[in-house]
Coordinates of C-alpha atoms in Angstrom, one line a residue:
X3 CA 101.0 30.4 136.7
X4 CA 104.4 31.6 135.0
X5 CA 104.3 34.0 138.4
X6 CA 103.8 31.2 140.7
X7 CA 106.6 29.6 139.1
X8 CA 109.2 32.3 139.4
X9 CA 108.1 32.6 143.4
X10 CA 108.6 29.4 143.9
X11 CA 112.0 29.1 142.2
X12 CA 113.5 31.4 144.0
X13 CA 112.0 31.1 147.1
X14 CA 115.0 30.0 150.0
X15 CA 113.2 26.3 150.5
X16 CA 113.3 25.7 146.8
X17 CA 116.9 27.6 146.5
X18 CA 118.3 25.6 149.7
X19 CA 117.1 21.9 148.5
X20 CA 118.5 23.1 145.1
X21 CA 122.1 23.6 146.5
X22 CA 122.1 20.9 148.7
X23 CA 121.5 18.5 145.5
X24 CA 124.1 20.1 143.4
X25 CA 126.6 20.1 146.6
X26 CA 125.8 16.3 146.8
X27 CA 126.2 15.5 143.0
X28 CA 129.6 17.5 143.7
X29 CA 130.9 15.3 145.8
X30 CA 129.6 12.1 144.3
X31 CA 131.5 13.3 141.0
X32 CA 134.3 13.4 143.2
X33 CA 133.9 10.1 144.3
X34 CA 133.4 8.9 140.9
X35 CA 136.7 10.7 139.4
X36 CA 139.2 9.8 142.0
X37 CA 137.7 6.5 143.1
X38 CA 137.2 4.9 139.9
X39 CA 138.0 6.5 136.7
X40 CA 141.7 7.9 138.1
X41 CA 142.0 4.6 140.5
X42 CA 143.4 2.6 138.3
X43 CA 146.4 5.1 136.8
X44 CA 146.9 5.9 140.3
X45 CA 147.3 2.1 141.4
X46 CA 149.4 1.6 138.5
X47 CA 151.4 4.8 139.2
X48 CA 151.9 3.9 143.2
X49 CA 152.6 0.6 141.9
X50 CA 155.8 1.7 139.7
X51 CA 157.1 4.0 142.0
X52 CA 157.4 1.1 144.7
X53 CA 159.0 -1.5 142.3
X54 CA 161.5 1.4 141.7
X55 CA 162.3 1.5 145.0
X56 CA 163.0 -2.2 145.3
X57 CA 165.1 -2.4 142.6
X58 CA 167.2 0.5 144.1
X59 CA 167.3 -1.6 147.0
X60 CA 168.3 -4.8 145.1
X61 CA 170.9 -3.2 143.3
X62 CA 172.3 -1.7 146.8
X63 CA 173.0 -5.6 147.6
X64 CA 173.9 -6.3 143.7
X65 CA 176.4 -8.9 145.3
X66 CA 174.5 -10.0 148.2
X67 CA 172.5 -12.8 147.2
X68 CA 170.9 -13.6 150.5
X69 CA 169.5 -9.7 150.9
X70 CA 168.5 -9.8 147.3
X71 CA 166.4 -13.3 147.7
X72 CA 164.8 -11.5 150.7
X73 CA 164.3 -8.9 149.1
X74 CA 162.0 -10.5 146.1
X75 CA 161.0 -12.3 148.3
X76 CA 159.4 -10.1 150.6
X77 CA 157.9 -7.9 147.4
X78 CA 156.2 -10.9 146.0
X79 CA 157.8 -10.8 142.6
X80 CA 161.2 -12.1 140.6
X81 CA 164.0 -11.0 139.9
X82 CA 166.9 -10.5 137.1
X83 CA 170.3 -9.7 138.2
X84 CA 173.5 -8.9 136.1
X85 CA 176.2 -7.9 138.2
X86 CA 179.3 -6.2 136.8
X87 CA 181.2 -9.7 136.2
X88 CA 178.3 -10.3 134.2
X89 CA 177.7 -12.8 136.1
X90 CA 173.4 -13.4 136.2
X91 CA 171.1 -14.7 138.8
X92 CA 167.7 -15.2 138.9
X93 CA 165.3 -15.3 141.8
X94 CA 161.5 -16.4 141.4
X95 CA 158.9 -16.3 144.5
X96 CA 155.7 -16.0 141.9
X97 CA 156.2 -19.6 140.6
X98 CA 154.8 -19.4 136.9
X99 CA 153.2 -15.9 136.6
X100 CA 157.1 -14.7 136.4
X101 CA 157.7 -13.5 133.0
X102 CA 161.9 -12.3 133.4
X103 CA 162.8 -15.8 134.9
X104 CA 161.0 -19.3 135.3
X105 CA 162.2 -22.7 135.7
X106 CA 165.9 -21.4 135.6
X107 CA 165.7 -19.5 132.8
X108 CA 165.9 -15.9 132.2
X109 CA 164.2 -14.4 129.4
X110 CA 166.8 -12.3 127.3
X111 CA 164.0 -10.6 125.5
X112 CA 163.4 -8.1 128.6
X113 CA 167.4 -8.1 129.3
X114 CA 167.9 -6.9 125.5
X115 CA 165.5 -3.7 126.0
X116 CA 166.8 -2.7 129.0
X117 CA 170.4 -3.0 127.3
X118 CA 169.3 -1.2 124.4
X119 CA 167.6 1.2 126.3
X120 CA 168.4 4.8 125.8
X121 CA 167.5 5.8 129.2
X122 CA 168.5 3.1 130.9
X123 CA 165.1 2.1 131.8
X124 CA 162.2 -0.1 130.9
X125 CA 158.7 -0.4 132.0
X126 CA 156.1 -3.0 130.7
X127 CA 152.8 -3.7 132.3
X128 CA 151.8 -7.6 130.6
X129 CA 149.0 -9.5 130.8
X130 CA 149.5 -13.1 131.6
X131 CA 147.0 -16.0 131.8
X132 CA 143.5 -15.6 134.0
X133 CA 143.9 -11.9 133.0
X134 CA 146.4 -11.6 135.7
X135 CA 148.4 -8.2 134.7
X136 CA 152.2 -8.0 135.1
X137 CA 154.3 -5.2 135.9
X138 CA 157.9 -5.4 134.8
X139 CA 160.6 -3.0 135.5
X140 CA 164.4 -2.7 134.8
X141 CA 167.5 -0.3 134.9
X142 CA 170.8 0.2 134.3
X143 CA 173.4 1.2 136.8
X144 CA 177.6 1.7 136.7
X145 CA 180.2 1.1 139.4
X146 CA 182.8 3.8 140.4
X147 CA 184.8 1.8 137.4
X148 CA 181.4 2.9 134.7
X149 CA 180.8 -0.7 134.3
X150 CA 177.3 -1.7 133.9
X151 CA 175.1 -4.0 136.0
X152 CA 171.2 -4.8 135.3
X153 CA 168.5 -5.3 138.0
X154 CA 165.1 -6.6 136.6
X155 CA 161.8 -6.7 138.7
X156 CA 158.8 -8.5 138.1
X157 CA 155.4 -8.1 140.3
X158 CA 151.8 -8.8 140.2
X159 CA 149.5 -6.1 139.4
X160 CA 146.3 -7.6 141.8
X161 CA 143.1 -7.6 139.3
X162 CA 142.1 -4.4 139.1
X163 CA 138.6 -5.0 136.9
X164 CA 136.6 -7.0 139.5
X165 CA 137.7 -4.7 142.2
X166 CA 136.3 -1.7 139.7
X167 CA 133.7 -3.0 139.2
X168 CA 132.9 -3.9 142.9
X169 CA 133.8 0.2 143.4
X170 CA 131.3 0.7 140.5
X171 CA 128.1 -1.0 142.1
X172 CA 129.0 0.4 145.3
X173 CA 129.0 3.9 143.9
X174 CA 125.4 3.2 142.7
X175 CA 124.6 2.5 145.8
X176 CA 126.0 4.8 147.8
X177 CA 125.0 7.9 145.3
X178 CA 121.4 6.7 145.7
X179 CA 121.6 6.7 149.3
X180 CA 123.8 10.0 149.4
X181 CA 121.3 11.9 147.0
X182 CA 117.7 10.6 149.1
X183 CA 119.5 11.6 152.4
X184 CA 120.4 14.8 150.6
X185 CA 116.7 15.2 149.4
X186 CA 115.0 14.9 153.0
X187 CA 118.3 17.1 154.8
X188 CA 117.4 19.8 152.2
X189 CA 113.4 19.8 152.5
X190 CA 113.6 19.3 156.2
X191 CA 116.5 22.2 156.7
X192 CA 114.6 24.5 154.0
X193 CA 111.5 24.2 156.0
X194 CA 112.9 24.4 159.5
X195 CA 114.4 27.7 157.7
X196 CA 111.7 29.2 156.1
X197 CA 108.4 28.3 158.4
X198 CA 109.7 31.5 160.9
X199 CA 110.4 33.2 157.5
X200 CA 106.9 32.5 156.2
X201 CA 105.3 33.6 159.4
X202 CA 107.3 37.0 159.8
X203 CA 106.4 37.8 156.6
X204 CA 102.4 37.1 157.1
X205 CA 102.8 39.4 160.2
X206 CA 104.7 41.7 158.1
X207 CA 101.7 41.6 155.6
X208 CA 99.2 43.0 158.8
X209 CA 101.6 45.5 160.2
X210 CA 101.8 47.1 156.5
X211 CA 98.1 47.8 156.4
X212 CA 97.9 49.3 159.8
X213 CA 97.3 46.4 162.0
X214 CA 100.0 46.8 165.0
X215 CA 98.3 43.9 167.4
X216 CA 101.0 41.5 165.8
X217 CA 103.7 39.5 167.1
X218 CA 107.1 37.6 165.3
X219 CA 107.7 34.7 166.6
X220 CA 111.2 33.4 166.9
X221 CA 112.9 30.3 165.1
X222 CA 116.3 28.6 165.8
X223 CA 118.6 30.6 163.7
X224 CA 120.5 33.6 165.3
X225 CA 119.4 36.0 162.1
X226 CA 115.8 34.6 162.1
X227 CA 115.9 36.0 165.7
X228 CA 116.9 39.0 165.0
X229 CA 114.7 40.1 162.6
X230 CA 112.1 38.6 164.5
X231 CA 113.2 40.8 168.0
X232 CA 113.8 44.2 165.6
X233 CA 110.5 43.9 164.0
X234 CA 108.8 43.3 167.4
X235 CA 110.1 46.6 168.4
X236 CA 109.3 48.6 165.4
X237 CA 105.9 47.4 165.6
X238 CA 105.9 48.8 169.2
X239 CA 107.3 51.6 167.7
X240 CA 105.3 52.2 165.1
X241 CA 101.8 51.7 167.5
X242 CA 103.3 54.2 169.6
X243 CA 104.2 57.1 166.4
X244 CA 100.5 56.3 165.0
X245 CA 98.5 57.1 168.9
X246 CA 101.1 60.2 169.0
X247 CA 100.0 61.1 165.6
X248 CA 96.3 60.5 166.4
X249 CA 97.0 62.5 169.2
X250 CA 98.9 65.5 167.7
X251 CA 96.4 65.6 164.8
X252 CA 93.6 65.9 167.8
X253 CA 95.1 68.1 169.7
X254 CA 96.1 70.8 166.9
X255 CA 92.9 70.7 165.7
X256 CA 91.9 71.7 169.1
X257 CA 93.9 74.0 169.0
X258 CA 93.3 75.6 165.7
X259 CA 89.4 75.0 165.7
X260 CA 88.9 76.9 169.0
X261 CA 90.7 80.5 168.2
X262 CA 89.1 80.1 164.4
X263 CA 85.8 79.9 166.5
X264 CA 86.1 82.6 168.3
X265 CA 87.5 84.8 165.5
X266 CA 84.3 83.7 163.4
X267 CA 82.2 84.1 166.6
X268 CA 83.8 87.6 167.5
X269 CA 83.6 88.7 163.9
X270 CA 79.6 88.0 163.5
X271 CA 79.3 90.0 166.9
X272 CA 80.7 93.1 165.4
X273 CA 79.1 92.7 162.2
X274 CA 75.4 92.3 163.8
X275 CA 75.7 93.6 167.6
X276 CA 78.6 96.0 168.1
X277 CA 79.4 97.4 165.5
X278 CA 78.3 100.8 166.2
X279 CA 79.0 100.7 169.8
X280 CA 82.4 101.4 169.9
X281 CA 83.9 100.0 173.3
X282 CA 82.3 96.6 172.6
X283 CA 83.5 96.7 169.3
X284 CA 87.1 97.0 170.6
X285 CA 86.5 94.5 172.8
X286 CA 85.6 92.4 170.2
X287 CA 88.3 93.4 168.1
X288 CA 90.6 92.6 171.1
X289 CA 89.7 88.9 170.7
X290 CA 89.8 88.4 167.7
X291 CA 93.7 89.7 167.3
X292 CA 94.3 87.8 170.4
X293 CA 93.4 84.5 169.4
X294 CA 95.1 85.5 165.6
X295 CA 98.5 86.1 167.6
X296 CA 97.3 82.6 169.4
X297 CA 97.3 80.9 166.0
X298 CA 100.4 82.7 164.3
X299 CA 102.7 81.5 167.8
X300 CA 101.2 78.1 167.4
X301 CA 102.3 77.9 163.6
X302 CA 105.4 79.0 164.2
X303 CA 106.4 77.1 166.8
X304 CA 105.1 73.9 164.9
X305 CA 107.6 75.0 161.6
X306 CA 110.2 75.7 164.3
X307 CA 110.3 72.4 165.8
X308 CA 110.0 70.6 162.8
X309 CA 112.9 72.3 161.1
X310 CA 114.9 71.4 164.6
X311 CA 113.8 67.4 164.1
X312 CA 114.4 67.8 160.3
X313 CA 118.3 69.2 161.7
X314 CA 118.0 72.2 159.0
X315 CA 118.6 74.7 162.0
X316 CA 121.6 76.1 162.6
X317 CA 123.5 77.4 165.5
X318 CA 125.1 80.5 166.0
X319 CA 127.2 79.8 168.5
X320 CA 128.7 82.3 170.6
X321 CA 130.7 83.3 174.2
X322 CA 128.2 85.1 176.6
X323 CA 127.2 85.4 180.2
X324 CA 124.2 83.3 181.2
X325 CA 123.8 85.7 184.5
X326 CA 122.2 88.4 182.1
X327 CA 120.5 86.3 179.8
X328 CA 118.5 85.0 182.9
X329 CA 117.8 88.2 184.3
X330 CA 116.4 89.4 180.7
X331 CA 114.1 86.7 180.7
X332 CA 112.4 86.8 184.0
X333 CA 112.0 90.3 183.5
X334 CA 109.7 89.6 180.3
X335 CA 107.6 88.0 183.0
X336 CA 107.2 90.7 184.7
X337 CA 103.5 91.8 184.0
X338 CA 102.1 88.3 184.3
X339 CA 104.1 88.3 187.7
X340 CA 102.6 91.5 188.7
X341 CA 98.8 90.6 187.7
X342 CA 99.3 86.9 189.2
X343 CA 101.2 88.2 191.9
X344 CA 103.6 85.5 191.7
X345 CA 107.9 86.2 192.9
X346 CA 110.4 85.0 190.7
X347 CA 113.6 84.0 193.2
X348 CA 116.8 84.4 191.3
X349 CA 120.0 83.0 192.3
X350 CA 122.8 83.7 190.2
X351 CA 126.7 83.4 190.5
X352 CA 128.9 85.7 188.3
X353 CA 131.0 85.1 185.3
X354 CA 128.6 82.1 184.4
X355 CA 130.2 81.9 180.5
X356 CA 129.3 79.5 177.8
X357 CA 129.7 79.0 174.5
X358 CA 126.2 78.7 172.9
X359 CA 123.5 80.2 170.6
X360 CA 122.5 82.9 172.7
X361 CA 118.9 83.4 171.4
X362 CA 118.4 79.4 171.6
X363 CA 119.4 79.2 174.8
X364 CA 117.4 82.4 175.6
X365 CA 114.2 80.7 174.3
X366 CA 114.5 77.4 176.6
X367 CA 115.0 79.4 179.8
X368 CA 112.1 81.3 178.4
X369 CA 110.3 77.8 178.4
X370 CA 111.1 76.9 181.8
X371 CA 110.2 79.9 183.7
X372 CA 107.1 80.1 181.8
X373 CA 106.1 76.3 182.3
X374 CA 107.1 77.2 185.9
X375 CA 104.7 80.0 186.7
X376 CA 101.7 77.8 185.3
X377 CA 101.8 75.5 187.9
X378 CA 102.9 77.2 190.7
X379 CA 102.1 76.1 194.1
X380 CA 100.0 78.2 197.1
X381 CA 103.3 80.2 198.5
X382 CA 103.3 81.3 194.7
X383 CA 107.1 81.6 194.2
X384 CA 109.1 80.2 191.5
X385 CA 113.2 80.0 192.0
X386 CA 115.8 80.4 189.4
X387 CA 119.5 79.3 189.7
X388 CA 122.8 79.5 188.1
X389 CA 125.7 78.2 189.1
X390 CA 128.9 76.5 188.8
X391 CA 129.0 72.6 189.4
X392 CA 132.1 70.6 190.6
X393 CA 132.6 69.5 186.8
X394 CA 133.0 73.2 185.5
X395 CA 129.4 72.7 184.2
X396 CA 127.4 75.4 184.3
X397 CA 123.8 74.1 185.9
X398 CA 120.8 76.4 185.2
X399 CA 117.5 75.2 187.6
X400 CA 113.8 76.6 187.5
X401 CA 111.8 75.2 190.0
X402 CA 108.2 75.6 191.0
X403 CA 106.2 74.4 194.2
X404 CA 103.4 73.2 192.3
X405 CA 101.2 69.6 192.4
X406 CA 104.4 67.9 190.5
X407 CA 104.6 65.2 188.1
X408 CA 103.6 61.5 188.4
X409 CA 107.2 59.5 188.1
X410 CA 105.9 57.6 184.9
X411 CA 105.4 60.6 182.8
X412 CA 108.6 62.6 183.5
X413 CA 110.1 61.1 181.0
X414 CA 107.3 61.9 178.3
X415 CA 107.2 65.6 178.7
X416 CA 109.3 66.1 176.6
X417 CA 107.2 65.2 173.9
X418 CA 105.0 67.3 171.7
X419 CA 101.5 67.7 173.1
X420 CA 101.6 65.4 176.0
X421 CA 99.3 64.5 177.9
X422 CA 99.3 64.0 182.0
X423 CA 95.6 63.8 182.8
X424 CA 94.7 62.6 179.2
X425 CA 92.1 65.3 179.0
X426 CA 94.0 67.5 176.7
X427 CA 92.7 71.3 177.1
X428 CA 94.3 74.4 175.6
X429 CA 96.8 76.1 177.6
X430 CA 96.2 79.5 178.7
X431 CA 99.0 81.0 177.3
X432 CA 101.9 79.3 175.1
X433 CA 101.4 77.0 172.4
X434 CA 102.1 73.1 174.4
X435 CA 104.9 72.8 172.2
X436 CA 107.8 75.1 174.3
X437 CA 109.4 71.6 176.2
X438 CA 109.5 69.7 173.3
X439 CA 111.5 73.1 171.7
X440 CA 113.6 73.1 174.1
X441 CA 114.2 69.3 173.8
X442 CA 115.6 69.5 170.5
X443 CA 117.7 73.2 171.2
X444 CA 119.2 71.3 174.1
X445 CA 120.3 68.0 172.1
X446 CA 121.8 70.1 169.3
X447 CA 123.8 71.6 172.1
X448 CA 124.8 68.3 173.7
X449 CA 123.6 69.4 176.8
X450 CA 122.7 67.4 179.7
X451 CA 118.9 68.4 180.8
X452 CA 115.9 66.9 182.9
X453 CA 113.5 67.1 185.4
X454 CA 112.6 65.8 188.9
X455 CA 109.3 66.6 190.9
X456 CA 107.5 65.2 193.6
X457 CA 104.0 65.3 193.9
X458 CA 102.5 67.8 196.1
X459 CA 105.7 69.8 196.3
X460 CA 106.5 70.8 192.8
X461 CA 109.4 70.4 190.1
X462 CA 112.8 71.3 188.9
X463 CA 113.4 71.6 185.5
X464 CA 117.3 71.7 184.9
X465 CA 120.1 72.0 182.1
X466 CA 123.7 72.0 181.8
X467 CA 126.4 73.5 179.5
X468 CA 130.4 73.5 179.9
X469 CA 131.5 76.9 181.5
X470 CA 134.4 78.8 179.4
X471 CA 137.4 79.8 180.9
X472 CA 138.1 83.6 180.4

């Protein structure tokens, strides 16, 4: 239960409708600090700093008395005025809610303070009947001459409370309304967010035991996409590693199960038929270190490949002519050549340098002209070239006139153990592994490599390296 709990919690619905909430209760604390507990200052504030203006203004006119009258008159208040003569005037457009002057008197009490005043200043915010608050302010100014005059404003404050408390019910209101809208935009979001979630992750669930007939659908957010369209792929992927794995696993066991056969086979001869007659014994014996030499080439060229695709081998890279490197290798061929009666066409151009690992390279043209002479065709030739492209490449081509290659599986011979026909049989000679070798020796160079071939009239099996200028 206690698990259940912790899931839920911090799953992304429960996470998302959680934020939204506290985002909302954010703002409505906004609302309720600067709307309603600071409104009132603020009014206040606003309030003083334009009655300070006015009585600037008043005191810019101090012997005007038509600008002053429209003046307070304009503001909505009253006015005190004691010019420098002190001379005073009076000016009332509030009626009886005037506090500094009503029904032609001025009140001396607020003229007394202001007089007395050590900043030359006054403020007073008074209540006066029907709760109708007051806001009175005065200062003092001098003439050029430092003699004193006194402007005093007084203006309605408009009733704060009831508007307040109007503010206050709407603010109920509105943070009801604000927090159920907030509710169903955060469960409706959080589930619009989370259903492709939930789904890629019950796929997810499938693919992990093994199960790669499985699809991720899509949803509307770019991310949600994403994962959806990489995991799609690694699925494919993934189906396609586990039938070459099936397949490798097969086929070495075909491959090691046959020559272990024979050696058991060819071992139980000798021990119960020829072992006393010595030319079928050596015959016997023949086999058996055959198919051993089968089985040590086959292991070695497994560890060699996987330390290429594990990048542990390195390369000793050096300057030498590809010309003699070529002839060396066709010449190894020369007894199979002989006995198969097969002619190996070489075409070379001189001073064909690179800058390579010499043995490396060695072993892939070793890999071509032997892959060549397995399938080649009834005029039983296979051609070697070397030469010099427009791009001071240097372009090495083995090409036999054998069946050829359908176009869809040029590009997966390259791969370990491939399969054409899909009726995997031992090879006579080699191991199945020598293009997938070369593969890798070839992309540690950075060469460029490939094939063509068209059926019925054979293949070309091709590499380039950059030529070095002597």
């Amino acid at each position: 239960m206690r698990n259940k709990f912790y899931r839920f919690t911090n799953g992304i619905a429960f996470k998302t409708w959680m934020y939204y909430v506290i985002f909302s209760l954010c703002i409505l604390l906004l609302l309720l600090v600067f709307q309603i507990i600071l409104f009132e200052p603020y009014y206040q504030n606003f309030k003083t700093k334009d009655i300070k203006k006015i009585v600037n203004s008043i005191a810019n006119n101090i012997q005007d008395d038509l600008s002053i009258q429209t003046i307070t008159i304009n503001n909505d208040g009253c006015s005190v005025i004691v010019r420098p003569d002190k001379s005073k005037k009076g000016i009332d457009a509030i009626g009886m809610s005037c506090l500094i002057y009503n029904n032609g008197k001025i009140d001396s009490t607020y003229l007394d303070e202001l007089k007395n005043s050590e900043t030359g200043e006054i403020r007073y915010i008074a209540e006066v009947e029907g709760s109708q608050e007051m806001l009175i302010y005065g200062k003092t100014f001098y003439t050029e001459e430092e003699k004193p005059y006194y402007v005093i404003f007084n203006t309605p404050i408009k009733p704060l409370k009831s508007t307040i408390q109007i503010m206050r019910n709407q603010f109920v209101i509105i943070a009801g309304l604000v927090l159920l809208l907030s509710l169903w935009i955060s469960i409706y979001f959080s589930r619009r967010l989370t259903k492709p979630i939930t789904n890629i992750t019950k796929e997810a669930k499938k693919l992990s035991t093994g199960s790669y007939d499985v699809h991720f659908e899509k949803g509307e957010f770019k991310e949600v996409n994403d994962l959806a369209e990489t995991l799609n792929y690694t699925s494919k992927e993934l189906s396609q590693i586990d039938e070459l794995r099936k397949d490798l696993i097969a086929n070495v066991s075909h491959d090691i199960k046959t020559p272990l056969t024979m050696i058991k086979a060819y071992a139980e001869m000798i021990r119960d038929i020829s072992g006393s007659n010595k030319k079928k014994r050596n015959e016997h014996l023949d086999v058996i270190i055959s198919e051993s030499e089968y089985l040590d080439r086959l292991v070695s060229d497994m560890r060699e490949l996987s330390k290429m695709q594990a990048g542990v081998n390195e390369l000793n890279l050096t300057d030498f002519d590809l010309g003699s490197i070529i002839k060396d290798t066709v010449y190894k061929f020369k007894t199979i050549t002989k006995e198969e009666q097969i002619h190996i066409e070489v075409d070379i151009e001189p001073e064909l340098v690179c800058h390579a690992d010499r043995t490396k390279i060695k072993e892939v043209l070793y890999n071509f002209i032997g892959n060549a002479i397995k399938h080649y065709g009834e005029d039983k030739k296979v051609i070697v070239k070397a030469f010099l492209t427009n791009k001071n490449m240097i372009r090495i081509e083995v090409t036999d006139h054998g069946n050829g290659i359908e176009p869809h599986a040029l590009n997966h011979i390259w791969e370990r153990y491939y399969k054409v026909d899909k009726h995997y049989q031992r090879a006579h000679s080699g191991t199945g592994l020598g293009l997938a070798i070369s593969k890798e020796i070839l992309e540690q160079h950075h060469a460029i490599y490939g094939a063509t071939s068209e059926i019925g009239k054979g293949s070309t099996f091709y590499f380039e390296l950059p030529q070095v200028i002597i």
